[in-house]
Amino acid sequence: MLISSDQIEQLHRRFKQLSGDQPTIRKENFNNVPDLELNPIRSKIVRAFFDNRNLRKGSSGLADEINFEDFLTIMSYFRPIDTTMDEEQVQLCRKEKLRFLFHMYDSDSDGRITLEEYRNVVEELLSGNPHIEKESARSIADGAMMEAASVCVGQMEPDQVYEGITFDDFLKIWQGIDIETKMHVRFLNMETIALCH
Amino acid sequence: MTYRVGEAHSMGFQVFVPFSPWSWLLLLVALKCPEASSDLNESTNSTAQREPNVRFAAAGSEPDEKISVFALDYDYVQIPYEVTLWILLASLAKIGFHLYHRLPGLMPESCLLIIVGALVGAIIFGTDHKSPPVMDSSIYFLYLLPPIVLEGGYFMPTRPFFENIGSILWWAGLGALINAFGIGLSLYLICQIKAFGLSDVNLLQNLLFGSLISAVDPVAVLAVFEEARVNEPLYMMIFGEALLNDGISVVLYNILIAFTKMHKFEDIEPVDILAGCARFVIVGVGGVFFGVIFGFISAFITRFTQNISAIEPLIVFMFSYLSYLAAETLYLSGILAITACAVTMKKYVEENVSQTSYTTIKYFMKMLSSVSETLIFIFMGVSTVGKNHEWNWAFICFTLVFCQIWRAISVFALFYVSNQFRTFPFSIKDQCIIFYSGVRGAGSFSLAFLLPLSLFPRKKMFVTATLVVIYFTVFIQGITIGPLVRYLDVKKTNKKESINEELHIRLMDHLKAGIEDVCGHWSHYQVRDKFKKFDHRYLRKILIRKNQPKSSIVSLYKKLEMKQAIEMVETGILSTAAFSVPCQAQRIHRIKRLSPEDVESMRDILTRNMYQVRQRTLSYNKYNLKPQTSEKQAKEILIRRQNTLRESMRKGHSLPWGKPAGTKNIRYLSFPYGRPQPAGRDTRVAELTDNDSSDSELPSIMFKAHSRAGILQESRLTQEIIPMKSLPRGGKPSHFGYQRNTSQEEHDGRGRRGALRPKPLFHAVDEEFESGEESGEETSAIRSRWSGEHRPTRQHHRSHSPLLQRK
C-alpha cells in the first residue's frame, strides 16, 4: 500500500500525540482518543492495531506495542483504491482490505468466523442501544450466518457441517459489495509522491 | 362524438383499455353540458371563484311558470366537476400505464400525463368550451406547488443526500445559475439579429425566460433509472438537483420579475444587481432556516399527540404548509422552506406518530402531489391545444439548441471541478447521463404560463417555446434515456439485500469513524457523527416522546415474538438423526433461506439501532408507494389462526409454549462453538425444558404445509416435523409444529408495533429468498399465535418471559 510523504508526516505527528512522544504505542494510549469511547466496536478497532496478522508479523496473537512503522501499516489498509491502478492491483488491494475486515471478525485467529464470533460482532454493533436485547442480536447473527452458509455452500446435505466462514467464503459474500468505495479514510486521498512501503 | 378525438391519440398504448363505459358516459355528459350552459360561464378568470349565489339569483329573477321536475344545472358544479373528471382520467390512465408492466421502464410517467393533458385539451378545444380552465399565479404557487415539493422533500433519502451534499449544492445551485444566465444571454444575442423579428425582446425578458426554462424536472426519469439500477451517487445527484432546482428557479424568477417591474432597464444599477445576488442568498438560506424551525416545532408537537393520533397527519401537513406560507410572506423561498421542514421533521415525526398516522401521511402526501401534478399537466395540455400560440421558428429552435448546449457546458464544467474534491469522481459516462436527464417538466410550464402579460407582450411565444422544449425533452429524452443508460453500462448498484451486507457495512462505518478518530482527522464523516451525538443527547430528548407505553410494550412484544418464533421453529423442525447426540450435533439441515419478512425485520432492527438510518434510495418512486404486504395471504392467515386457537383450546394450552423454558433439550444443527443452536430462525428448535416434561404443555400448533407447488423443502418439512422429538434428558416426545400463517397476521403484529415500521419494501427479492417464504410464514404464525393470546394473557406471558430465556 502506498502513502505519500505528506500523509506520512501528518500521521507521524498524530502518532507522537497519541504515544506521548514515546516511540511506541500501547493499547492504553488509545484511551486518549475521546471520540473512540463512543464507538461500539472500539475494542475491535484497537485490537486491530495490535493484531499480528494485520502487522504481518505472525499468524496470530497480539503485539504489546507498535511503533510508527506498524501504525503506518495499519493505516495503509484504508487507502482509497487508486483508479489508475490496473485490475490486478485493484484486486490485490481489495483482498487486503477484506482481509483486514476478516481479522476483525475472526478474533481467535483460527481462520474461520464462527457463529460465536459473529454473534460477538453483532452484539457489539448493537450495544449502543439499550433496548435491544442480546437475544435479538443473537438471532440476527444467526440469521446472517445462515445466509452466509447459503451463499457459500449452497444447499447442504443433512450431514454436512458448516464450521464457519473462511476467508474465501468471506470474499464470496463481499463479491457484489463495493468495498473500494466504502473502506477508505478521506484524508488518505491526496496523491503526490508514492512511497513504496 | 368528440371522444373519438381522444382515441385517435391513443398511439397504441393500452391506456384506454381500462376506460370503462361509465367514464366515457361521464365525459359525454360533461361535454354536452357546456354547450347547454348559460352565459354565466364567461367570467372565470380564476377557477377558484365561483359564485354559488348566481344560481339562486337566476332562479329568483324569473318566476317560473311551472316547477320543473328535472332540471340541469351544470354551471353550479362545473369547476369541481371538471377538475374531478380530469383527475380521474389521469388516474385511469396511470392504471392503464402500469398494467402494461413494461411501460414504466420505457418512458417516464410524465409522458403519460402530458398525453392525458393534451387529450383533455383537445377535447375542450374541440367542444369549444366557453371557459377553458386557466391557472393563475396564486393557485399555482399557493395550492399546486407545495404538495409536490413537500412530497419530494419528505421522501428524500437523507443519508446519501447528505453524504453527497457538497456536490449536490454545487451542481444544483451553480448549474441553475449557469443555465439560466447562459440561455438567457444567448437568446438575447439571437434576438438582436434583426432577421428573426425578435428585437423587442429585451435582455431581462430573455434572462427571465432562461431562468424558467432551466428548471429541470429530472425526477421523471428517476423511475427509468430505477429500472436500470444506476449507482447511488448518480441517483442522488439527480434527485438533489430536482429538489433544489425548483426552489432556485423560482427565486431567480421572482428576482428577475422584480427587476422587470422596474420598468426602465436602464435604471438598473450595479447596486441593484448586487442587491439581487444578496437577495438570492438570503432568500435561499432564510427559507431553509424557516423550514428547519417549523420542522422542529412540529416534531415537538407530535410528541404530545399520543391520545389524539387522528390529528397527527394534520399537524404534519399544516406545519409544512405553514412553513411555506410563512417563508413566502417574507419573500423567502417557500420551496426550500417546505423541503427543509419535511427533511427535518421526518425523522422525529416518524418515531412519534402512530403506525396508522405514519401510513396516512405517506399516502396522503403522494396523493396530493399526484393530484397537483396531474392538474398542472392538464393545464399544460389545455394550453397546448389552442389558438394562443405564437410560433417563431428562430426562437424556438435556438431555445432548444441552447438548452442542450448550456446544460452540457454546466455539467461538464461543474463536475470537472467537483471531481477534484470527491473521493470517487463521477465518470464521463455518469456525466453524460446527468446531461441527458435534463428533462423539463411542469415547473417550467407553470412559470411560463404565469408570466404577466403586461410585462411580457410576447408571452405567447415564450409559452410556445416552453411547451416545445418540454415535449421534446420529455418524449425524446425521456424515452431514450433508459436504453442510453443500459448502453453506456453505467456502473450499477449492488442491490442484494442481505443481513450480511448490512452488518458488514455498519461495521465498516464504525470502523471508518474509529480510524478517523485515531487519525485525528476531521472529515465530513465526523460532522455527521457529531451531529448524531448532538441529536442523541439533546434533540431526541426534546422531540421524541419519552414514555411510550404503547410502543415499549409493543417492542417487548416484538422481542418476545421473535424469541418465541425462534424457539417454536426450533422445536418445530427436527430430523430424527440429530436427536441422539444433542451436544455434538453440528449440522445444518435443510438450510432454509430467510424469508423477506425475516430479513426485513432484522434489517429494521439493525438500521434503527446500530446507526443512522440508512435509506435505500432506490426504492423511491415518485408516483407510487410500494405495496407493503401481500394481501392475498391475509385470509389464509385468519383461517389458520382460528384453527390454531381452536386446537389450542382443545388441548388445554393457554400458551403456545407452556413450559417454563429452563434448559434446552433439543439441540441439533449447531455451529462449533457455544450453544449448539442452529443458525437461522427457521431451523431453530424451541427450547423445551426437561423440568416439565409433560406432554400436555407443548404447543399444539400443528405445522401444516403450505400448499405451494414445487417447493421441495416444504414436503420435506412436513414429513419430518410431525414425529416426535425425543428430549435428550427427559426423553419425552413432544408434539409440535405450528400453524403456518402467512404474513397478514405478521403485518397486523407489525402494525401494533410502534417500534418496527414496515418500510417501503424491496421489490427485488433475491432468488435465494423465494423459497424461504414459508419460513417467514412460520415465524409469523408464531406471532399470530402470540398476538392472539397475548392480549388476554399478557401478564402471564410476562411472567414466563424470563423463563423463556436461554440459558
PDB file of N, CA, C and O in Angstrom, chain A residues 14 39-40 75 105 108 114-115 118 125-126 129 131-132 142 144 146-148 156 158-159 161-163 174 176 180 182 184 186-187, chain B residues 423-424 494 498-501 504 510 512 514 517-521 533 559 566 586-589 591 609-610 671-673 679-680 684:
ATOM      1  N   ARG A  14       0.513  12.700  14.464  1.00  0.00           N
ATOM      2  CA  ARG A  14      -0.580  12.113  15.222  1.00  0.00           C
ATOM      3  C   ARG A  14      -0.058  10.997  16.121  1.00  0.00           C
ATOM      4  O   ARG A  14      -0.479  10.843  17.268  1.00  0.00           O
ATOM      5  N   ASN A  39     -17.599   4.694  20.267  1.00  0.00           N
ATOM      6  CA  ASN A  39     -17.708   3.795  19.140  1.00  0.00           C
ATOM      7  C   ASN A  39     -18.018   2.386  19.656  1.00  0.00           C
ATOM      8  O   ASN A  39     -17.309   1.864  20.499  1.00  0.00           O
ATOM      9  N   PRO A  40     -19.055   1.782  19.157  1.00  0.00           N
ATOM     10  CA  PRO A  40     -19.415   0.466  19.708  1.00  0.00           C
ATOM     11  C   PRO A  40     -18.369  -0.616  19.494  1.00  0.00           C
ATOM     12  O   PRO A  40     -18.299  -1.564  20.271  1.00  0.00           O
ATOM     13  N   MET A  75      -2.625   1.841   8.834  1.00  0.00           N
ATOM     14  CA  MET A  75      -3.299   2.935   8.126  1.00  0.00           C
ATOM     15  C   MET A  75      -3.367   2.680   6.638  1.00  0.00           C
ATOM     16  O   MET A  75      -4.301   3.106   5.962  1.00  0.00           O
ATOM     17  N   TYR A 105     -13.274  -9.757  12.452  1.00  0.00           N
ATOM     18  CA  TYR A 105     -14.312 -10.688  12.895  1.00  0.00           C
ATOM     19  C   TYR A 105     -13.696 -11.890  13.601  1.00  0.00           C
ATOM     20  O   TYR A 105     -14.203 -12.363  14.620  1.00  0.00           O
ATOM     21  N   ASP A 108     -10.173 -15.191  17.170  1.00  0.00           N
ATOM     22  CA  ASP A 108      -9.266 -16.199  17.712  1.00  0.00           C
ATOM     23  C   ASP A 108      -8.268 -16.715  16.686  1.00  0.00           C
ATOM     24  O   ASP A 108      -7.577 -17.684  16.915  1.00  0.00           O
ATOM     25  N   THR A 114     -16.581 -18.020  13.294  1.00  0.00           N
ATOM     26  CA  THR A 114     -17.585 -18.954  13.788  1.00  0.00           C
ATOM     27  C   THR A 114     -18.818 -18.192  14.253  1.00  0.00           C
ATOM     28  O   THR A 114     -18.806 -16.972  14.357  1.00  0.00           O
ATOM     29  N   LEU A 115     -19.820 -18.953  14.565  1.00  0.00           N
ATOM     30  CA  LEU A 115     -21.076 -18.334  14.958  1.00  0.00           C
ATOM     31  C   LEU A 115     -20.891 -17.460  16.190  1.00  0.00           C
ATOM     32  O   LEU A 115     -21.431 -16.372  16.296  1.00  0.00           O
ATOM     33  N   TYR A 118     -19.295 -14.268  15.323  1.00  0.00           N
ATOM     34  CA  TYR A 118     -20.246 -13.437  14.597  1.00  0.00           C
ATOM     35  C   TYR A 118     -21.223 -12.792  15.553  1.00  0.00           C
ATOM     36  O   TYR A 118     -21.560 -11.626  15.452  1.00  0.00           O
ATOM     37  N   LEU A 125     -22.034  -4.360  17.838  1.00  0.00           N
ATOM     38  CA  LEU A 125     -22.590  -3.339  16.967  1.00  0.00           C
ATOM     39  C   LEU A 125     -23.884  -2.781  17.530  1.00  0.00           C
ATOM     40  O   LEU A 125     -24.176  -1.597  17.394  1.00  0.00           O
ATOM     41  N   LEU A 126     -24.644  -3.642  18.148  1.00  0.00           N
ATOM     42  CA  LEU A 126     -25.916  -3.183  18.671  1.00  0.00           C
ATOM     43  C   LEU A 126     -25.821  -2.697  20.099  1.00  0.00           C
ATOM     44  O   LEU A 126     -26.816  -2.321  20.695  1.00  0.00           O
ATOM     45  N   ASN A 129     -27.396   0.586  21.705  1.00  0.00           N
ATOM     46  CA  ASN A 129     -28.801   0.813  22.002  1.00  0.00           C
ATOM     47  C   ASN A 129     -29.229  -0.089  23.147  1.00  0.00           C
ATOM     48  O   ASN A 129     -29.157  -1.304  23.057  1.00  0.00           O
ATOM     49  N   HIS A 131     -32.067  -0.828  24.189  1.00  0.00           N
ATOM     50  CA  HIS A 131     -33.340  -1.530  24.077  1.00  0.00           C
ATOM     51  C   HIS A 131     -33.239  -2.869  23.387  1.00  0.00           C
ATOM     52  O   HIS A 131     -34.158  -3.658  23.419  1.00  0.00           O
ATOM     53  N   ILE A 132     -32.141  -3.056  22.731  1.00  0.00           N
ATOM     54  CA  ILE A 132     -32.028  -4.313  22.000  1.00  0.00           C
ATOM     55  C   ILE A 132     -31.410  -5.346  22.919  1.00  0.00           C
ATOM     56  O   ILE A 132     -30.327  -5.158  23.427  1.00  0.00           O
ATOM     57  N   ASP A 142     -27.330 -15.151  13.937  1.00  0.00           N
ATOM     58  CA  ASP A 142     -27.619 -16.491  13.434  1.00  0.00           C
ATOM     59  C   ASP A 142     -28.182 -16.421  12.022  1.00  0.00           C
ATOM     60  O   ASP A 142     -27.821 -17.214  11.151  1.00  0.00           O
ATOM     61  N   ALA A 144     -27.648 -14.135   9.892  1.00  0.00           N
ATOM     62  CA  ALA A 144     -26.584 -13.764   8.965  1.00  0.00           C
ATOM     63  C   ALA A 144     -25.710 -14.964   8.648  1.00  0.00           C
ATOM     64  O   ALA A 144     -25.282 -15.166   7.506  1.00  0.00           O
ATOM     65  N   MET A 146     -26.586 -18.024   8.648  1.00  0.00           N
ATOM     66  CA  MET A 146     -27.355 -18.895   7.759  1.00  0.00           C
ATOM     67  C   MET A 146     -27.220 -18.428   6.328  1.00  0.00           C
ATOM     68  O   MET A 146     -27.020 -19.189   5.404  1.00  0.00           O
ATOM     69  N   GLU A 147     -27.348 -17.153   6.203  1.00  0.00           N
ATOM     70  CA  GLU A 147     -27.276 -16.569   4.880  1.00  0.00           C
ATOM     71  C   GLU A 147     -25.919 -16.791   4.280  1.00  0.00           C
ATOM     72  O   GLU A 147     -25.791 -17.145   3.108  1.00  0.00           O
ATOM     73  N   ALA A 148     -24.915 -16.584   5.103  1.00  0.00           N
ATOM     74  CA  ALA A 148     -23.554 -16.773   4.612  1.00  0.00           C
ATOM     75  C   ALA A 148     -23.362 -18.215   4.188  1.00  0.00           C
ATOM     76  O   ALA A 148     -22.766 -18.505   3.149  1.00  0.00           O
ATOM     77  N   MET A 156     -27.075 -27.614   1.505  1.00  0.00           N
ATOM     78  CA  MET A 156     -26.187 -28.542   2.201  1.00  0.00           C
ATOM     79  C   MET A 156     -26.849 -29.866   2.456  1.00  0.00           C
ATOM     80  O   MET A 156     -28.038 -29.957   2.662  1.00  0.00           O
ATOM     81  N   PRO A 158     -27.713 -33.160   4.634  1.00  0.00           N
ATOM     82  CA  PRO A 158     -28.061 -33.271   6.048  1.00  0.00           C
ATOM     83  C   PRO A 158     -26.862 -33.554   6.936  1.00  0.00           C
ATOM     84  O   PRO A 158     -26.852 -33.203   8.096  1.00  0.00           O
ATOM     85  N   ASP A 159     -25.859 -34.174   6.350  1.00  0.00           N
ATOM     86  CA  ASP A 159     -24.730 -34.493   7.218  1.00  0.00           C
ATOM     87  C   ASP A 159     -23.633 -33.464   7.185  1.00  0.00           C
ATOM     88  O   ASP A 159     -22.623 -33.603   7.844  1.00  0.00           O
ATOM     89  N   VAL A 161     -21.503 -30.246   7.704  1.00  0.00           N
ATOM     90  CA  VAL A 161     -21.301 -29.324   8.818  1.00  0.00           C
ATOM     91  C   VAL A 161     -20.822 -27.997   8.272  1.00  0.00           C
ATOM     92  O   VAL A 161     -20.008 -27.955   7.368  1.00  0.00           O
ATOM     93  N   TYR A 162     -21.315 -26.966   8.837  1.00  0.00           N
ATOM     94  CA  TYR A 162     -20.793 -25.668   8.425  1.00  0.00           C
ATOM     95  C   TYR A 162     -20.020 -25.095   9.589  1.00  0.00           C
ATOM     96  O   TYR A 162     -20.582 -24.661  10.580  1.00  0.00           O
ATOM     97  N   GLU A 163     -18.747 -25.121   9.431  1.00  0.00           N
ATOM     98  CA  GLU A 163     -17.922 -24.728  10.559  1.00  0.00           C
ATOM     99  C   GLU A 163     -17.938 -23.241  10.803  1.00  0.00           C
ATOM    100  O   GLU A 163     -17.968 -22.788  11.920  1.00  0.00           O
ATOM    101  N   TRP A 174     -18.583 -10.867  -0.147  1.00  0.00           N
ATOM    102  CA  TRP A 174     -18.311  -9.486  -0.482  1.00  0.00           C
ATOM    103  C   TRP A 174     -18.218  -9.220  -1.956  1.00  0.00           C
ATOM    104  O   TRP A 174     -17.928  -8.111  -2.371  1.00  0.00           O
ATOM    105  N   GLY A 176     -20.233  -8.842  -4.360  1.00  0.00           N
ATOM    106  CA  GLY A 176     -21.030  -7.820  -5.015  1.00  0.00           C
ATOM    107  C   GLY A 176     -20.869  -6.442  -4.400  1.00  0.00           C
ATOM    108  O   GLY A 176     -21.239  -5.441  -4.984  1.00  0.00           O
ATOM    109  N   GLU A 180     -14.350  -0.915  -2.329  1.00  0.00           N
ATOM    110  CA  GLU A 180     -13.437   0.162  -2.714  1.00  0.00           C
ATOM    111  C   GLU A 180     -13.987   1.513  -2.318  1.00  0.00           C
ATOM    112  O   GLU A 180     -13.256   2.392  -1.906  1.00  0.00           O
ATOM    113  N   LYS A 182     -16.080   2.098   0.028  1.00  0.00           N
ATOM    114  CA  LYS A 182     -16.525   2.248   1.399  1.00  0.00           C
ATOM    115  C   LYS A 182     -15.398   2.265   2.403  1.00  0.00           C
ATOM    116  O   LYS A 182     -15.467   2.949   3.412  1.00  0.00           O
ATOM    117  N   HIS A 184     -12.376   3.490   3.108  1.00  0.00           N
ATOM    118  CA  HIS A 184     -11.237   4.371   2.972  1.00  0.00           C
ATOM    119  C   HIS A 184     -11.450   5.533   3.908  1.00  0.00           C
ATOM    120  O   HIS A 184     -12.570   5.911   4.231  1.00  0.00           O
ATOM    121  N   ARG A 186     -10.925   9.443   4.389  1.00  0.00           N
ATOM    122  CA  ARG A 186     -10.852  10.531   3.433  1.00  0.00           C
ATOM    123  C   ARG A 186      -9.487  11.161   3.253  1.00  0.00           C
ATOM    124  O   ARG A 186      -9.075  11.438   2.159  1.00  0.00           O
ATOM    125  N   PHE A 187      -8.829  11.427   4.328  1.00  0.00           N
ATOM    126  CA  PHE A 187      -7.677  12.270   4.089  1.00  0.00           C
ATOM    127  C   PHE A 187      -6.543  11.525   3.427  1.00  0.00           C
ATOM    128  O   PHE A 187      -5.641  12.139   2.896  1.00  0.00           O
TER     129      PHE A 187
ATOM    130  N   THR B 423     -13.898  11.926  -3.457  1.00  0.00           N
ATOM    131  CA  THR B 423     -13.080  10.734  -3.353  1.00  0.00           C
ATOM    132  C   THR B 423     -13.293   9.842  -4.560  1.00  0.00           C
ATOM    133  O   THR B 423     -12.379   9.228  -5.075  1.00  0.00           O
ATOM    134  N   PHE B 424     -14.512   9.745  -4.949  1.00  0.00           N
ATOM    135  CA  PHE B 424     -14.824   8.883  -6.076  1.00  0.00           C
ATOM    136  C   PHE B 424     -15.533   9.696  -7.124  1.00  0.00           C
ATOM    137  O   PHE B 424     -16.725   9.904  -7.068  1.00  0.00           O
ATOM    138  N   ASN B 494     -25.255  -2.486  -6.328  1.00  0.00           N
ATOM    139  CA  ASN B 494     -25.500  -3.843  -5.906  1.00  0.00           C
ATOM    140  C   ASN B 494     -26.712  -3.848  -5.002  1.00  0.00           C
ATOM    141  O   ASN B 494     -26.703  -3.288  -3.922  1.00  0.00           O
ATOM    142  N   SER B 498     -29.149  -8.150   2.041  1.00  0.00           N
ATOM    143  CA  SER B 498     -28.923  -9.276   2.920  1.00  0.00           C
ATOM    144  C   SER B 498     -28.450  -8.750   4.251  1.00  0.00           C
ATOM    145  O   SER B 498     -27.931  -7.652   4.364  1.00  0.00           O
ATOM    146  N   ILE B 499     -28.655  -9.581   5.212  1.00  0.00           N
ATOM    147  CA  ILE B 499     -28.238  -9.194   6.561  1.00  0.00           C
ATOM    148  C   ILE B 499     -26.738  -8.998   6.596  1.00  0.00           C
ATOM    149  O   ILE B 499     -26.229  -8.087   7.226  1.00  0.00           O
ATOM    150  N   ASN B 500     -26.052  -9.894   5.918  1.00  0.00           N
ATOM    151  CA  ASN B 500     -24.599  -9.810   5.944  1.00  0.00           C
ATOM    152  C   ASN B 500     -24.111  -8.471   5.450  1.00  0.00           C
ATOM    153  O   ASN B 500     -23.247  -7.847   6.049  1.00  0.00           O
ATOM    154  N   GLU B 501     -24.689  -8.093   4.370  1.00  0.00           N
ATOM    155  CA  GLU B 501     -24.256  -6.828   3.793  1.00  0.00           C
ATOM    156  C   GLU B 501     -24.488  -5.693   4.768  1.00  0.00           C
ATOM    157  O   GLU B 501     -23.627  -4.859   4.999  1.00  0.00           O
ATOM    158  N   HIS B 504     -21.969  -5.884   7.589  1.00  0.00           N
ATOM    159  CA  HIS B 504     -20.615  -5.505   7.224  1.00  0.00           C
ATOM    160  C   HIS B 504     -20.506  -4.017   6.997  1.00  0.00           C
ATOM    161  O   HIS B 504     -19.521  -3.385   7.362  1.00  0.00           O
ATOM    162  N   HIS B 510     -18.530   2.108  11.366  1.00  0.00           N
ATOM    163  CA  HIS B 510     -17.940   2.354  12.688  1.00  0.00           C
ATOM    164  C   HIS B 510     -16.433   2.297  12.626  1.00  0.00           C
ATOM    165  O   HIS B 510     -15.738   3.060  13.291  1.00  0.00           O
ATOM    166  N   LYS B 512     -14.559   3.004  10.100  1.00  0.00           N
ATOM    167  CA  LYS B 512     -14.089   4.238   9.494  1.00  0.00           C
ATOM    168  C   LYS B 512     -14.081   5.373  10.500  1.00  0.00           C
ATOM    169  O   LYS B 512     -13.136   6.132  10.595  1.00  0.00           O
ATOM    170  N   GLY B 514     -13.925   5.131  13.643  1.00  0.00           N
ATOM    171  CA  GLY B 514     -12.877   4.904  14.622  1.00  0.00           C
ATOM    172  C   GLY B 514     -11.509   5.277  14.094  1.00  0.00           C
ATOM    173  O   GLY B 514     -10.721   5.951  14.759  1.00  0.00           O
ATOM    174  N   ASP B 517     -11.087   8.884  13.934  1.00  0.00           N
ATOM    175  CA  ASP B 517     -10.818   9.443  15.256  1.00  0.00           C
ATOM    176  C   ASP B 517      -9.366   9.256  15.631  1.00  0.00           C
ATOM    177  O   ASP B 517      -8.710  10.156  16.160  1.00  0.00           O
ATOM    178  N   VAL B 518      -8.880   8.069  15.352  1.00  0.00           N
ATOM    179  CA  VAL B 518      -7.489   7.798  15.707  1.00  0.00           C
ATOM    180  C   VAL B 518      -6.547   8.716  14.938  1.00  0.00           C
ATOM    181  O   VAL B 518      -5.583   9.239  15.474  1.00  0.00           O
ATOM    182  N   CYS B 519      -6.884   8.913  13.667  1.00  0.00           N
ATOM    183  CA  CYS B 519      -6.028   9.782  12.868  1.00  0.00           C
ATOM    184  C   CYS B 519      -6.161  11.218  13.276  1.00  0.00           C
ATOM    185  O   CYS B 519      -5.370  12.062  12.867  1.00  0.00           O
ATOM    186  N   GLY B 520      -7.181  11.496  14.006  1.00  0.00           N
ATOM    187  CA  GLY B 520      -7.417  12.862  14.401  1.00  0.00           C
ATOM    188  C   GLY B 520      -7.857  13.727  13.242  1.00  0.00           C
ATOM    189  O   GLY B 520      -7.728  14.938  13.250  1.00  0.00           O
ATOM    190  N   HIS B 521      -8.351  13.063  12.244  1.00  0.00           N
ATOM    191  CA  HIS B 521      -8.708  13.866  11.083  1.00  0.00           C
ATOM    192  C   HIS B 521     -10.180  14.202  11.102  1.00  0.00           C
ATOM    193  O   HIS B 521     -11.014  13.367  11.348  1.00  0.00           O
ATOM    194  N   LYS B 533     -24.437  12.687  17.565  1.00  0.00           N
ATOM    195  CA  LYS B 533     -24.292  12.718  19.014  1.00  0.00           C
ATOM    196  C   LYS B 533     -25.131  13.835  19.601  1.00  0.00           C
ATOM    197  O   LYS B 533     -25.803  13.665  20.613  1.00  0.00           O
ATOM    198  N   LYS B 559     -40.082  -8.391  20.687  1.00  0.00           N
ATOM    199  CA  LYS B 559     -38.932  -9.181  21.094  1.00  0.00           C
ATOM    200  C   LYS B 559     -39.346 -10.571  21.534  1.00  0.00           C
ATOM    201  O   LYS B 559     -38.728 -11.566  21.175  1.00  0.00           O
ATOM    202  N   ILE B 566     -38.425 -18.011  17.295  1.00  0.00           N
ATOM    203  CA  ILE B 566     -37.197 -18.777  17.147  1.00  0.00           C
ATOM    204  C   ILE B 566     -37.336 -20.120  17.836  1.00  0.00           C
ATOM    205  O   ILE B 566     -37.016 -21.161  17.282  1.00  0.00           O
ATOM    206  N   GLN B 586     -23.525 -31.086  14.984  1.00  0.00           N
ATOM    207  CA  GLN B 586     -23.106 -29.830  14.398  1.00  0.00           C
ATOM    208  C   GLN B 586     -23.472 -29.865  12.938  1.00  0.00           C
ATOM    209  O   GLN B 586     -22.641 -30.002  12.063  1.00  0.00           O
ATOM    210  N   ARG B 587     -24.693 -29.792  12.754  1.00  0.00           N
ATOM    211  CA  ARG B 587     -25.117 -29.874  11.377  1.00  0.00           C
ATOM    212  C   ARG B 587     -26.080 -28.770  11.044  1.00  0.00           C
ATOM    213  O   ARG B 587     -26.762 -28.256  11.870  1.00  0.00           O
ATOM    214  N   ILE B 588     -26.113 -28.527   9.822  1.00  0.00           N
ATOM    215  CA  ILE B 588     -27.157 -27.632   9.356  1.00  0.00           C
ATOM    216  C   ILE B 588     -28.027 -28.411   8.420  1.00  0.00           C
ATOM    217  O   ILE B 588     -27.574 -28.920   7.414  1.00  0.00           O
ATOM    218  N   HIS B 589     -29.241 -28.494   8.806  1.00  0.00           N
ATOM    219  CA  HIS B 589     -30.146 -29.240   7.944  1.00  0.00           C
ATOM    220  C   HIS B 589     -30.962 -28.310   7.111  1.00  0.00           C
ATOM    221  O   HIS B 589     -31.464 -27.330   7.592  1.00  0.00           O
ATOM    222  N   ILE B 591     -30.846 -26.003   4.874  1.00  0.00           N
ATOM    223  CA  ILE B 591     -30.714 -24.565   5.082  1.00  0.00           C
ATOM    224  C   ILE B 591     -31.853 -23.871   4.382  1.00  0.00           C
ATOM    225  O   ILE B 591     -32.000 -23.953   3.183  1.00  0.00           O
ATOM    226  N   ASN B 609     -31.107   0.616  15.212  1.00  0.00           N
ATOM    227  CA  ASN B 609     -30.342   0.657  16.437  1.00  0.00           C
ATOM    228  C   ASN B 609     -28.860   0.789  16.264  1.00  0.00           C
ATOM    229  O   ASN B 609     -28.173   1.178  17.183  1.00  0.00           O
ATOM    230  N   MET B 610     -28.396   0.438  15.136  1.00  0.00           N
ATOM    231  CA  MET B 610     -26.959   0.498  15.030  1.00  0.00           C
ATOM    232  C   MET B 610     -26.467   1.842  14.535  1.00  0.00           C
ATOM    233  O   MET B 610     -25.428   2.289  14.904  1.00  0.00           O
ATOM    234  N   PHE B 671     -23.358 -24.890  15.386  1.00  0.00           N
ATOM    235  CA  PHE B 671     -22.074 -24.438  14.932  1.00  0.00           C
ATOM    236  C   PHE B 671     -21.093 -24.842  15.982  1.00  0.00           C
ATOM    237  O   PHE B 671     -21.462 -25.115  17.112  1.00  0.00           O
ATOM    238  N   PRO B 672     -19.912 -24.869  15.658  1.00  0.00           N
ATOM    239  CA  PRO B 672     -18.919 -25.462  16.543  1.00  0.00           C
ATOM    240  C   PRO B 672     -18.922 -24.918  17.953  1.00  0.00           C
ATOM    241  O   PRO B 672     -18.770 -25.645  18.874  1.00  0.00           O
ATOM    242  N   TYR B 673     -19.120 -23.666  18.074  1.00  0.00           N
ATOM    243  CA  TYR B 673     -18.932 -23.158  19.420  1.00  0.00           C
ATOM    244  C   TYR B 673     -20.177 -23.047  20.221  1.00  0.00           C
ATOM    245  O   TYR B 673     -21.243 -22.940  19.706  1.00  0.00           O
ATOM    246  N   ALA B 679     -28.159 -22.086  13.442  1.00  0.00           N
ATOM    247  CA  ALA B 679     -28.273 -20.713  12.961  1.00  0.00           C
ATOM    248  C   ALA B 679     -29.546 -20.591  12.171  1.00  0.00           C
ATOM    249  O   ALA B 679     -29.991 -21.520  11.542  1.00  0.00           O
ATOM    250  N   GLY B 680     -30.103 -19.459  12.249  1.00  0.00           N
ATOM    251  CA  GLY B 680     -31.298 -19.271  11.433  1.00  0.00           C
ATOM    252  C   GLY B 680     -32.535 -19.609  12.188  1.00  0.00           C
ATOM    253  O   GLY B 680     -32.654 -20.610  12.857  1.00  0.00           O
ATOM    254  N   ARG B 684     -34.450 -23.380  13.923  1.00  0.00           N
ATOM    255  CA  ARG B 684     -34.231 -23.472  15.364  1.00  0.00           C
ATOM    256  C   ARG B 684     -35.195 -24.416  16.004  1.00  0.00           C
ATOM    257  O   ARG B 684     -36.308 -24.599  15.571  1.00  0.00           O
TER     258      ARG B 684
END
